[in-house]
Amino acid sequence: MKIFYILLAFLLTNSAGAQTTPQDSVMLTRIYNEVLLHGECYNNLRYLCKNIGHRLAGSESAARAIEWGASTLLAAAADSVFLMPVEVPHWSRGSNEYALYEVTGDRIADLYRVQATALGGSVGTNGEITAQVVEVKSFDELKALGEENVKGKIVFFNKAMDPMLINTGAAYGGAYPIRGQGPSEAAKYGAVACLIRSLTLADDDYPHTGGTIYKDSIPQIPAAALSSVGARQLSQHLANYPDLKFTLHLSATAYPRTVQANVVAEIKGTQFPDEYITIGAHLDSWDIGEGAHDDGAGIVQSIEVLRTLVALGYQPKHTLRVVLFINEEFGNDGGKTYADSCAAQGLIHVAALESDAGGFTPLGFHCECNDVQLARFQSWKPLLEKFSLYEAKRGGSGVDIGPLKKEDTDRVALFGMRVDGQKYFNYHHSGNDIFENVDKRELELGAAAMASLIYLIDQSGLPASE
């Protein structure tokens, strides 16, 4: 019986694994040559970052980015480009936020200003809030303190990302709930404001923002992220001066939701025009920095996939779509709207690929797929490894394309590009996420890797099920 199952697995794998041809190797070499010699993604990123800047959903700069995305895709020779309306939140941090506290020792008072920035969606302070601080590292510690020790105070969550985890995404995931849920958890016990240690492995003075999630049944309190240096400094002073008073001022304001758009470009398939392969990234970014790695890099790489295949005269079998999603950061409205639209039209997706891990050196791809699709994907490993793309296994894909699985759990295979992300959270959601911190060659290698995978998917297709 054991021999039977081994033989069955072998047959399944080999029936799913389409063998690559010498022509495939030639095509991938042509793709890399085109991107590395004539690529436009680096200059496109420069324009996006320097001429448009940050692209917070709901903002005027996001609207300009949508216009730029549509015109750039048209210039890349897409068959058609259209805008898909998406309802998004509209929030502004304003122009006046600061944090400070005073420490008195040896009859000398020292004033410390702390680098801080409002979390996305935070309410403002309506003037200054000044209160004592209680420091915790977890929700359990907060619960143990109870309302009697928290009410009327500022809760400071001083939880760092785990530096022992080699996978920085896993380290981020371990600390993420504190940022998302911390303000409401603190408010449950009567806190008047919440401070979060920035989610970064860097030891610097850049605060990192990110969305927070208020619970409807709990009062909304102001919430801000402190830089890693500021958080360490505050923790040290609290150890010696537990009664120090902290002052926070946030000018954040929420406005009614508004309508913006996903940008969608198509190249029509020659053999299977009603079957779609989507390539995408999110056009929006947080409003500090320029959104270069998150996710300007993915945007220009996705556009470069289309430009490169057109430049090489490639005519796809399936219809290729490049989607510039709006509002991944503030609730994934763009991804949800796109999936709902595709479902309503009955569109069939073969696959989708997302780049949202920064413009760093590509390592390969992860896939959310069935066993037969995985086998075919892994049959391409020998060819991909010639271009230093060694990762080809199951794993997460991307937030924007994730909703496509909701309607078609077995048919569509979702791919996420994997990169060397050790430095990603140095820049993520911070004022340090600027064009100058993206390497041209690494960005271009990522674009070439994406175009190569799309070519292989288009040539062989991916089985819907076993």
Short mmCIF file of C-alpha atoms in Angstrom, two decimals:
data_model
loop_
_atom_site.label_atom_id
_atom_site.label_comp_id
_atom_site.label_asym_id
_atom_site.label_seq_id
_atom_site.Cartn_x
_atom_site.Cartn_y
_atom_site.Cartn_z
CA MET A 1 0.00 0.00 0.00
CA LYS A 2 2.83 2.42 0.81
CA ILE A 3 4.33 1.81 -2.64
CA PHE A 4 0.93 2.59 -4.21
CA TYR A 5 0.74 6.01 -2.54
CA ILE A 6 4.31 6.85 -3.51
CA LEU A 7 3.54 5.94 -7.13
CA LEU A 8 0.29 7.95 -7.06
CA ALA A 9 2.11 11.02 -5.74
CA PHE A 10 4.74 10.63 -8.46
CA LEU A 11 2.09 10.41 -11.19
CA LEU A 12 0.19 13.44 -9.87
CA THR A 13 3.34 15.50 -9.69
CA ASN A 14 4.49 14.61 -13.16
CA SER A 15 1.05 15.04 -14.72
CA ALA A 16 0.84 18.54 -13.21
CA GLY A 17 4.40 19.58 -13.91
CA ALA A 18 4.64 20.96 -17.42
CA GLN A 19 8.19 20.66 -18.64
CA THR A 20 9.85 23.89 -19.65
CA THR A 21 11.33 24.19 -23.12
CA PRO A 22 14.52 25.75 -24.47
CA GLN A 23 12.31 28.55 -25.79
CA ASP A 24 11.22 29.31 -22.20
CA SER A 25 14.82 29.71 -21.13
CA VAL A 26 15.46 32.04 -24.06
CA MET A 27 12.36 34.08 -23.21
CA LEU A 28 13.34 34.52 -19.57
CA THR A 29 16.79 35.68 -20.65
CA ARG A 30 15.16 38.19 -22.99
CA ILE A 31 12.94 39.42 -20.14
CA TYR A 32 15.90 40.00 -17.84
CA ASN A 33 17.90 41.70 -20.60
CA GLU A 34 15.02 44.03 -21.42
CA VAL A 35 14.44 45.07 -17.81
CA LEU A 36 18.12 45.42 -16.88
CA LEU A 37 19.07 47.29 -20.06
CA HIS A 38 15.96 49.31 -20.85
CA GLY A 39 13.84 49.17 -17.71
CA GLU A 40 11.71 52.14 -16.71
CA CYS A 41 10.66 51.11 -13.21
CA TYR A 42 13.38 53.04 -11.36
CA ASN A 43 12.60 56.30 -13.14
CA ASN A 44 8.89 55.67 -12.65
CA LEU A 45 9.51 55.23 -8.93
CA ARG A 46 11.50 58.45 -8.81
CA TYR A 47 8.61 60.35 -10.39
CA LEU A 48 6.01 58.73 -8.13
CA CYS A 49 7.99 59.51 -4.97
CA LYS A 50 9.37 62.93 -5.81
CA ASN A 51 6.62 64.46 -7.94
CA ILE A 52 3.61 62.99 -6.15
CA GLY A 53 4.97 61.88 -2.79
CA HIS A 54 2.90 60.07 -0.20
CA ARG A 55 -0.44 58.66 -1.34
CA LEU A 56 -2.72 58.32 1.68
CA ALA A 57 -6.10 56.96 0.60
CA GLY A 58 -8.64 59.77 0.33
CA SER A 59 -6.00 62.46 -0.15
CA GLU A 60 -5.38 64.74 -3.12
CA SER A 61 -1.97 63.16 -3.64
CA ALA A 62 -3.61 59.72 -3.94
CA ALA A 63 -5.92 61.18 -6.61
CA ARG A 64 -2.88 62.48 -8.51
CA ALA A 65 -1.23 59.06 -8.23
CA ILE A 66 -4.32 57.44 -9.75
CA GLU A 67 -4.10 59.78 -12.73
CA TRP A 68 -0.37 59.10 -13.05
CA GLY A 69 -0.93 55.34 -12.88
CA ALA A 70 -3.50 55.41 -15.66
CA SER A 71 -1.33 57.53 -17.96
CA THR A 72 1.80 55.46 -17.26
CA LEU A 73 0.00 52.21 -18.08
CA LEU A 74 -1.31 53.72 -21.30
CA ALA A 75 2.24 54.77 -22.18
CA ALA A 76 3.34 51.18 -21.53
CA ALA A 77 0.98 50.19 -24.39
CA ALA A 78 -1.80 48.44 -22.50
CA ASP A 79 -4.74 47.52 -24.76
CA SER A 80 -7.07 49.35 -22.39
CA VAL A 81 -6.99 51.17 -19.06
CA PHE A 82 -9.98 51.94 -16.87
CA LEU A 83 -10.73 53.18 -13.36
CA MET A 84 -12.74 51.03 -10.93
CA PRO A 85 -14.46 53.26 -8.32
CA VAL A 86 -13.66 52.36 -4.70
CA GLU A 87 -15.05 53.94 -1.54
CA VAL A 88 -12.21 54.76 0.85
CA PRO A 89 -11.75 56.49 4.22
CA HIS A 90 -10.55 60.07 4.42
CA TRP A 91 -8.35 60.85 7.43
CA SER A 92 -5.66 63.46 8.03
CA ARG A 93 -3.07 63.67 10.79
CA GLY A 94 -2.91 67.45 10.38
CA SER A 95 0.29 69.44 10.68
CA ASN A 96 0.84 69.73 14.41
CA GLU A 97 1.74 66.65 16.43
CA TYR A 98 4.28 66.43 19.24
CA ALA A 99 5.15 64.52 22.40
CA LEU A 100 7.26 65.57 25.36
CA TYR A 101 7.82 65.02 29.05
CA GLU A 102 9.84 66.55 31.85
CA VAL A 103 12.21 64.80 34.22
CA THR A 104 13.32 66.57 37.40
CA GLY A 105 16.44 65.33 39.13
CA ASP A 106 19.09 66.98 41.30
CA ARG A 107 16.97 70.16 41.28
CA ILE A 108 17.31 70.43 37.47
CA ALA A 109 14.37 69.92 35.16
CA ASP A 110 15.13 68.40 31.75
CA LEU A 111 12.56 68.54 28.96
CA TYR A 112 12.58 65.62 26.52
CA ARG A 113 10.92 65.85 23.14
CA VAL A 114 10.03 62.46 21.69
CA GLN A 115 9.68 61.58 18.01
CA ALA A 116 6.06 60.48 17.72
CA THR A 117 3.39 60.22 15.04
CA ALA A 118 -0.32 59.48 15.16
CA LEU A 119 -1.45 55.98 14.26
CA GLY A 120 -3.62 55.87 11.16
CA GLY A 121 -7.24 56.57 12.04
CA SER A 122 -6.43 57.97 15.49
CA VAL A 123 -8.63 60.65 16.93
CA GLY A 124 -6.99 63.95 17.84
CA THR A 125 -6.22 65.12 21.37
CA ASN A 126 -8.35 68.30 21.16
CA GLY A 127 -5.49 70.33 22.59
CA GLU A 128 -2.85 68.73 24.79
CA ILE A 129 -3.26 65.65 26.94
CA THR A 130 -0.94 65.51 29.95
CA ALA A 131 -0.99 62.48 32.24
CA GLN A 132 1.09 59.89 34.03
CA VAL A 133 2.30 56.88 32.05
CA VAL A 134 1.93 53.18 32.76
CA GLU A 135 4.24 50.88 30.81
CA VAL A 136 3.24 47.36 29.72
CA LYS A 137 4.45 44.86 27.14
CA SER A 138 1.27 42.86 26.58
CA PHE A 139 -2.48 42.82 26.94
CA ASP A 140 -2.11 40.41 29.85
CA GLU A 141 0.07 42.91 31.73
CA LEU A 142 -2.51 45.62 31.04
CA LYS A 143 -5.30 43.41 32.34
CA ALA A 144 -3.31 42.60 35.48
CA LEU A 145 -2.96 46.33 36.25
CA GLY A 146 -6.71 46.80 36.04
CA GLU A 147 -8.77 49.97 35.90
CA GLU A 148 -7.59 51.20 39.30
CA ASN A 149 -4.02 51.58 37.97
CA VAL A 150 -4.85 52.69 34.41
CA LYS A 151 -7.80 55.08 34.57
CA GLY A 152 -6.84 58.65 33.68
CA LYS A 153 -3.34 57.64 32.53
CA ILE A 154 -1.51 57.09 29.25
CA VAL A 155 -0.80 53.44 28.45
CA PHE A 156 2.61 52.84 26.87
CA PHE A 157 2.92 49.49 25.05
CA ASN A 158 6.66 48.89 24.91
CA LYS A 159 6.72 45.64 22.93
CA ALA A 160 9.56 45.26 20.45
CA MET A 161 9.55 43.03 17.38
CA ASP A 162 11.36 39.78 18.16
CA PRO A 163 14.96 40.17 16.88
CA MET A 164 15.59 36.43 17.11
CA LEU A 165 13.19 35.65 14.27
CA ILE A 166 15.03 35.47 10.96
CA ASN A 167 11.75 36.00 9.12
CA THR A 168 11.11 39.70 9.77
CA GLY A 169 7.53 39.35 8.57
CA ALA A 170 6.90 36.88 11.37
CA ALA A 171 8.48 39.29 13.85
CA TYR A 172 6.16 42.02 12.58
CA GLY A 173 3.15 39.72 12.85
CA GLY A 174 4.00 38.96 16.46
CA ALA A 175 3.87 42.63 17.43
CA TYR A 176 1.15 43.82 15.05
CA PRO A 177 -1.87 43.11 17.32
CA ILE A 178 -0.54 45.61 19.88
CA ARG A 179 -0.70 48.42 17.33
CA GLY A 180 -4.03 47.42 15.86
CA GLN A 181 -5.89 46.67 19.09
CA GLY A 182 -3.83 48.44 21.76
CA PRO A 183 -5.71 51.76 21.86
CA SER A 184 -9.10 50.10 22.38
CA GLU A 185 -7.66 47.67 24.93
CA ALA A 186 -6.19 50.61 26.88
CA ALA A 187 -9.47 52.54 26.66
CA LYS A 188 -11.32 49.58 28.22
CA TYR A 189 -9.51 50.34 31.47
CA GLY A 190 -10.02 54.11 31.33
CA ALA A 191 -6.77 55.25 29.68
CA VAL A 192 -6.83 58.72 28.15
CA ALA A 193 -4.27 58.02 25.41
CA CYS A 194 -2.06 55.23 24.07
CA LEU A 195 1.58 55.08 23.00
CA ILE A 196 3.02 52.25 20.90
CA ARG A 197 6.67 51.37 20.38
CA SER A 198 7.19 51.52 16.60
CA LEU A 199 7.14 48.20 14.79
CA THR A 200 10.70 48.18 13.50
CA LEU A 201 13.92 46.30 14.13
CA ALA A 202 15.94 49.47 13.54
CA ASP A 203 17.39 51.47 16.42
CA ASP A 204 16.66 54.95 15.13
CA ASP A 205 14.53 58.04 15.72
CA TYR A 206 11.91 57.46 13.01
CA PRO A 207 8.42 56.74 14.35
CA HIS A 208 6.48 54.20 12.28
CA THR A 209 2.75 54.68 11.82
CA GLY A 210 0.12 52.13 10.80
CA GLY A 211 -3.59 51.56 11.15
CA THR A 212 -5.37 51.12 14.43
CA ILE A 213 -8.79 49.53 14.88
CA TYR A 214 -11.25 51.13 17.25
CA LYS A 215 -14.04 48.98 18.68
CA ASP A 216 -17.48 50.54 18.43
CA SER A 217 -18.43 49.82 22.02
CA ILE A 218 -15.27 51.37 23.52
CA PRO A 219 -14.34 55.09 23.74
CA GLN A 220 -11.84 56.21 21.11
CA ILE A 221 -8.63 57.59 22.59
CA PRO A 222 -5.67 59.26 20.82
CA ALA A 223 -2.92 56.86 19.79
CA ALA A 224 0.65 57.51 18.64
CA ALA A 225 3.77 55.55 17.77
CA LEU A 226 7.10 56.44 19.36
CA SER A 227 10.42 55.89 17.62
CA SER A 228 12.45 52.96 18.93
CA VAL A 229 14.96 55.40 20.42
CA GLY A 230 12.19 57.45 22.03
CA ALA A 231 10.52 54.35 23.43
CA ARG A 232 13.76 53.12 24.98
CA GLN A 233 14.46 56.54 26.47
CA LEU A 234 10.96 56.83 27.95
CA SER A 235 11.17 53.34 29.44
CA GLN A 236 14.50 54.17 31.11
CA HIS A 237 13.12 57.38 32.59
CA LEU A 238 9.97 55.66 33.84
CA ALA A 239 12.15 53.21 35.75
CA ASN A 240 13.67 56.10 37.68
CA TYR A 241 10.77 58.57 37.62
CA PRO A 242 7.53 56.56 37.58
CA ASP A 243 5.41 59.66 38.28
CA LEU A 244 6.64 61.68 35.29
CA LYS A 245 3.95 63.46 33.25
CA PHE A 246 3.78 62.93 29.50
CA THR A 247 2.24 65.47 27.11
CA LEU A 248 0.78 64.43 23.76
CA HIS A 249 -0.68 66.63 21.03
CA LEU A 250 -2.27 65.15 17.90
CA SER A 251 -4.21 67.19 15.35
CA ALA A 252 -5.72 64.19 13.54
CA THR A 253 -9.17 64.49 11.97
CA ALA A 254 -11.51 62.00 10.30
CA TYR A 255 -13.71 63.12 7.39
CA PRO A 256 -16.60 61.38 5.59
CA ARG A 257 -15.60 58.53 3.30
CA THR A 258 -14.95 59.43 -0.31
CA VAL A 259 -14.59 57.69 -3.68
CA GLN A 260 -11.28 57.04 -5.42
CA ALA A 261 -10.33 54.17 -7.74
CA ASN A 262 -8.30 51.11 -8.59
CA VAL A 263 -6.43 51.54 -11.88
CA VAL A 264 -6.86 48.50 -14.15
CA ALA A 265 -4.94 47.86 -17.38
CA GLU A 266 -5.41 44.93 -19.75
CA ILE A 267 -3.65 43.07 -22.53
CA LYS A 268 -6.19 40.78 -24.15
CA GLY A 269 -5.39 37.07 -24.39
CA THR A 270 -5.11 35.44 -27.80
CA GLN A 271 -6.29 31.92 -26.86
CA PHE A 272 -8.11 32.30 -23.56
CA PRO A 273 -9.34 35.91 -23.46
CA ASP A 274 -11.93 35.11 -20.80
CA GLU A 275 -9.34 33.73 -18.37
CA TYR A 276 -7.38 36.31 -16.35
CA ILE A 277 -3.97 36.62 -14.78
CA THR A 278 -3.67 39.64 -12.48
CA ILE A 279 -0.45 41.39 -11.47
CA GLY A 280 -0.68 44.10 -8.84
CA ALA A 281 0.38 46.16 -5.84
CA HIS A 282 -1.16 48.92 -3.75
CA LEU A 283 -0.92 52.50 -4.93
CA ASP A 284 -1.74 54.09 -1.59
CA SER A 285 0.82 54.65 1.15
CA TRP A 286 0.98 56.22 4.57
CA ASP A 287 1.39 59.97 4.71
CA ILE A 288 4.90 60.12 6.16
CA GLY A 289 7.80 59.41 3.83
CA GLU A 290 7.20 58.71 0.14
CA GLY A 291 5.89 55.14 0.17
CA ALA A 292 8.91 54.00 -1.85
CA HIS A 293 9.24 50.40 -0.62
CA ASP A 294 5.63 50.21 0.61
CA ASP A 295 4.41 49.93 -2.03
CA GLY A 296 5.74 52.21 -4.73
CA ALA A 297 8.24 49.49 -5.61
CA GLY A 298 5.48 46.96 -6.24
CA ILE A 299 3.52 49.47 -8.31
CA VAL A 300 6.36 50.25 -10.72
CA GLN A 301 7.38 46.59 -10.91
CA SER A 302 3.82 45.62 -11.90
CA ILE A 303 3.77 48.31 -14.60
CA GLU A 304 7.19 47.11 -15.76
CA VAL A 305 5.86 43.57 -16.25
CA LEU A 306 3.34 44.88 -18.76
CA ARG A 307 5.82 47.23 -20.46
CA THR A 308 8.45 44.50 -20.79
CA LEU A 309 6.16 41.88 -22.32
CA VAL A 310 4.81 44.43 -24.81
CA ALA A 311 8.32 45.62 -25.66
CA LEU A 312 9.35 42.02 -26.43
CA GLY A 313 6.35 41.57 -28.72
CA TYR A 314 4.88 38.89 -26.47
CA GLN A 315 1.23 38.03 -27.11
CA PRO A 316 -0.24 36.37 -24.02
CA LYS A 317 -2.57 33.40 -24.22
CA HIS A 318 -4.62 34.61 -21.24
CA THR A 319 -5.79 38.15 -20.59
CA LEU A 320 -3.25 39.92 -18.42
CA ARG A 321 -4.37 42.58 -15.99
CA VAL A 322 -2.24 45.03 -14.05
CA VAL A 323 -4.14 46.43 -11.07
CA LEU A 324 -2.98 49.39 -8.98
CA PHE A 325 -5.07 48.86 -5.85
CA ILE A 326 -6.20 51.78 -3.70
CA ASN A 327 -6.37 51.69 0.10
CA GLU A 328 -4.61 48.56 1.20
CA GLU A 329 -3.33 50.34 4.31
CA PHE A 330 -6.67 51.50 5.68
CA GLY A 331 -8.84 48.41 5.24
CA ASN A 332 -8.07 46.82 1.84
CA ASP A 333 -11.04 48.45 0.13
CA GLY A 334 -9.34 48.23 -3.27
CA GLY A 335 -8.67 44.50 -3.03
CA LYS A 336 -12.17 43.72 -1.76
CA THR A 337 -13.84 45.86 -4.44
CA TYR A 338 -11.77 44.23 -7.19
CA ALA A 339 -12.65 40.71 -6.05
CA ASP A 340 -16.35 41.61 -5.71
CA SER A 341 -16.36 43.14 -9.20
CA CYS A 342 -14.72 40.06 -10.72
CA ALA A 343 -17.20 37.77 -8.96
CA ALA A 344 -20.17 39.85 -10.09
CA GLN A 345 -18.96 39.61 -13.70
CA GLY A 346 -18.20 35.91 -13.41
CA LEU A 347 -14.56 36.43 -14.42
CA ILE A 348 -12.32 33.38 -14.27
CA HIS A 349 -8.91 33.95 -12.70
CA VAL A 350 -6.09 31.54 -13.42
CA ALA A 351 -3.65 33.29 -11.10
CA ALA A 352 -2.72 36.55 -9.42
CA LEU A 353 0.69 37.87 -8.37
CA GLU A 354 1.42 40.63 -5.87
CA SER A 355 4.56 42.55 -4.95
CA ASP A 356 4.25 44.14 -1.51
CA ALA A 357 7.44 43.26 0.37
CA GLY A 358 9.68 46.11 -0.74
CA GLY A 359 12.02 46.62 -3.68
CA PHE A 360 14.74 44.33 -2.37
CA THR A 361 16.60 41.42 -4.00
CA PRO A 362 14.04 38.79 -5.10
CA LEU A 363 14.42 35.29 -3.68
CA GLY A 364 11.50 33.56 -5.41
CA PHE A 365 7.78 33.18 -4.85
CA HIS A 366 5.29 31.70 -2.42
CA CYS A 367 1.95 30.35 -3.56
CA GLU A 368 -1.51 29.79 -2.13
CA CYS A 369 -2.62 26.91 -4.35
CA ASN A 370 -3.81 23.33 -4.61
CA ASP A 371 -1.42 20.38 -4.77
CA VAL A 372 -1.44 20.07 -8.55
CA GLN A 373 -0.81 23.79 -9.02
CA LEU A 374 2.05 23.58 -6.54
CA ALA A 375 3.59 20.68 -8.45
CA ARG A 376 3.46 22.61 -11.72
CA PHE A 377 4.88 25.72 -10.06
CA GLN A 378 7.74 23.72 -8.60
CA SER A 379 8.44 22.10 -11.98
CA TRP A 380 9.70 25.54 -13.05
CA LYS A 381 12.29 25.67 -10.28
CA PRO A 382 15.28 24.58 -12.44
CA LEU A 383 14.60 27.44 -14.84
CA LEU A 384 13.91 30.05 -12.15
CA GLU A 385 17.01 29.03 -10.19
CA LYS A 386 19.17 30.11 -13.14
CA PHE A 387 18.12 33.64 -12.15
CA SER A 388 18.74 33.10 -8.41
CA LEU A 389 15.05 32.54 -7.64
CA TYR A 390 15.30 29.62 -5.24
CA GLU A 391 12.08 29.86 -3.23
CA ALA A 392 9.10 28.04 -4.72
CA LYS A 393 6.75 26.79 -2.02
CA ARG A 394 3.46 27.33 -0.30
CA GLY A 395 3.06 30.55 1.63
CA GLY A 396 1.26 33.87 1.82
CA SER A 397 0.62 35.92 -1.30
CA GLY A 398 -0.65 39.45 -0.66
CA VAL A 399 -3.38 41.45 1.02
CA ASP A 400 -4.72 43.03 -2.17
CA ILE A 401 -5.16 39.81 -4.15
CA GLY A 402 -6.23 37.74 -1.14
CA PRO A 403 -9.99 38.40 -1.56
CA LEU A 404 -9.91 36.61 -4.94
CA LYS A 405 -9.74 33.35 -2.98
CA LYS A 406 -13.08 34.06 -1.33
CA GLU A 407 -15.11 33.35 -4.46
CA ASP A 408 -12.84 30.76 -6.12
CA THR A 409 -10.91 28.84 -3.50
CA ASP A 410 -9.72 26.06 -5.80
CA ARG A 411 -9.30 27.63 -9.23
CA VAL A 412 -7.17 30.73 -8.68
CA ALA A 413 -3.54 30.39 -7.55
CA LEU A 414 -2.20 33.39 -5.64
CA PHE A 415 1.51 34.24 -5.72
CA GLY A 416 3.55 36.62 -3.60
CA MET A 417 7.10 37.63 -4.48
CA ARG A 418 9.61 36.85 -1.71
CA VAL A 419 12.54 39.21 -1.22
CA ASP A 420 15.46 39.65 1.14
CA GLY A 421 13.43 41.58 3.70
CA GLN A 422 15.93 42.05 6.52
CA LYS A 423 15.86 45.84 6.07
CA TYR A 424 12.20 46.22 5.14
CA PHE A 425 10.97 47.24 8.58
CA ASN A 426 13.70 49.86 8.83
CA TYR A 427 11.60 51.84 6.33
CA HIS A 428 8.07 50.47 6.60
CA HIS A 429 5.40 53.11 7.45
CA SER A 430 8.03 55.71 8.36
CA GLY A 431 9.49 58.97 7.11
CA ASN A 432 12.52 56.93 6.09
CA ASP A 433 10.61 55.15 3.30
CA ILE A 434 11.95 57.36 0.52
CA PHE A 435 13.17 56.86 -3.04
CA GLU A 436 16.84 57.12 -2.07
CA ASN A 437 16.52 53.94 0.00
CA VAL A 438 15.55 51.78 -2.98
CA ASP A 439 18.35 50.14 -4.96
CA LYS A 440 17.95 50.35 -8.74
CA ARG A 441 19.27 46.89 -9.56
CA GLU A 442 17.32 45.15 -6.82
CA LEU A 443 14.12 46.86 -7.98
CA GLU A 444 14.74 45.82 -11.58
CA LEU A 445 15.58 42.23 -10.67
CA GLY A 446 12.23 42.03 -8.90
CA ALA A 447 10.38 43.31 -11.96
CA ALA A 448 12.18 40.79 -14.21
CA ALA A 449 11.36 37.96 -11.78
CA MET A 450 7.68 38.90 -11.82
CA ALA A 451 7.54 39.09 -15.61
CA SER A 452 9.24 35.69 -15.82
CA LEU A 453 6.70 34.03 -13.54
CA ILE A 454 3.79 35.61 -15.41
CA TYR A 455 5.19 34.31 -18.69
CA LEU A 456 5.48 30.76 -17.30
CA ILE A 457 1.96 30.82 -15.86
CA ASP A 458 0.55 32.16 -19.12
CA GLN A 459 2.35 29.54 -21.23
CA SER A 460 1.30 26.50 -19.21
CA GLY A 461 -1.72 27.56 -17.24
CA LEU A 462 -2.46 26.16 -13.80
CA PRO A 463 -4.83 23.23 -13.15
CA ALA A 464 -8.02 24.11 -11.30
CA SER A 465 -8.08 20.99 -9.14
CA GLU A 466 -6.86 17.47 -8.74
#
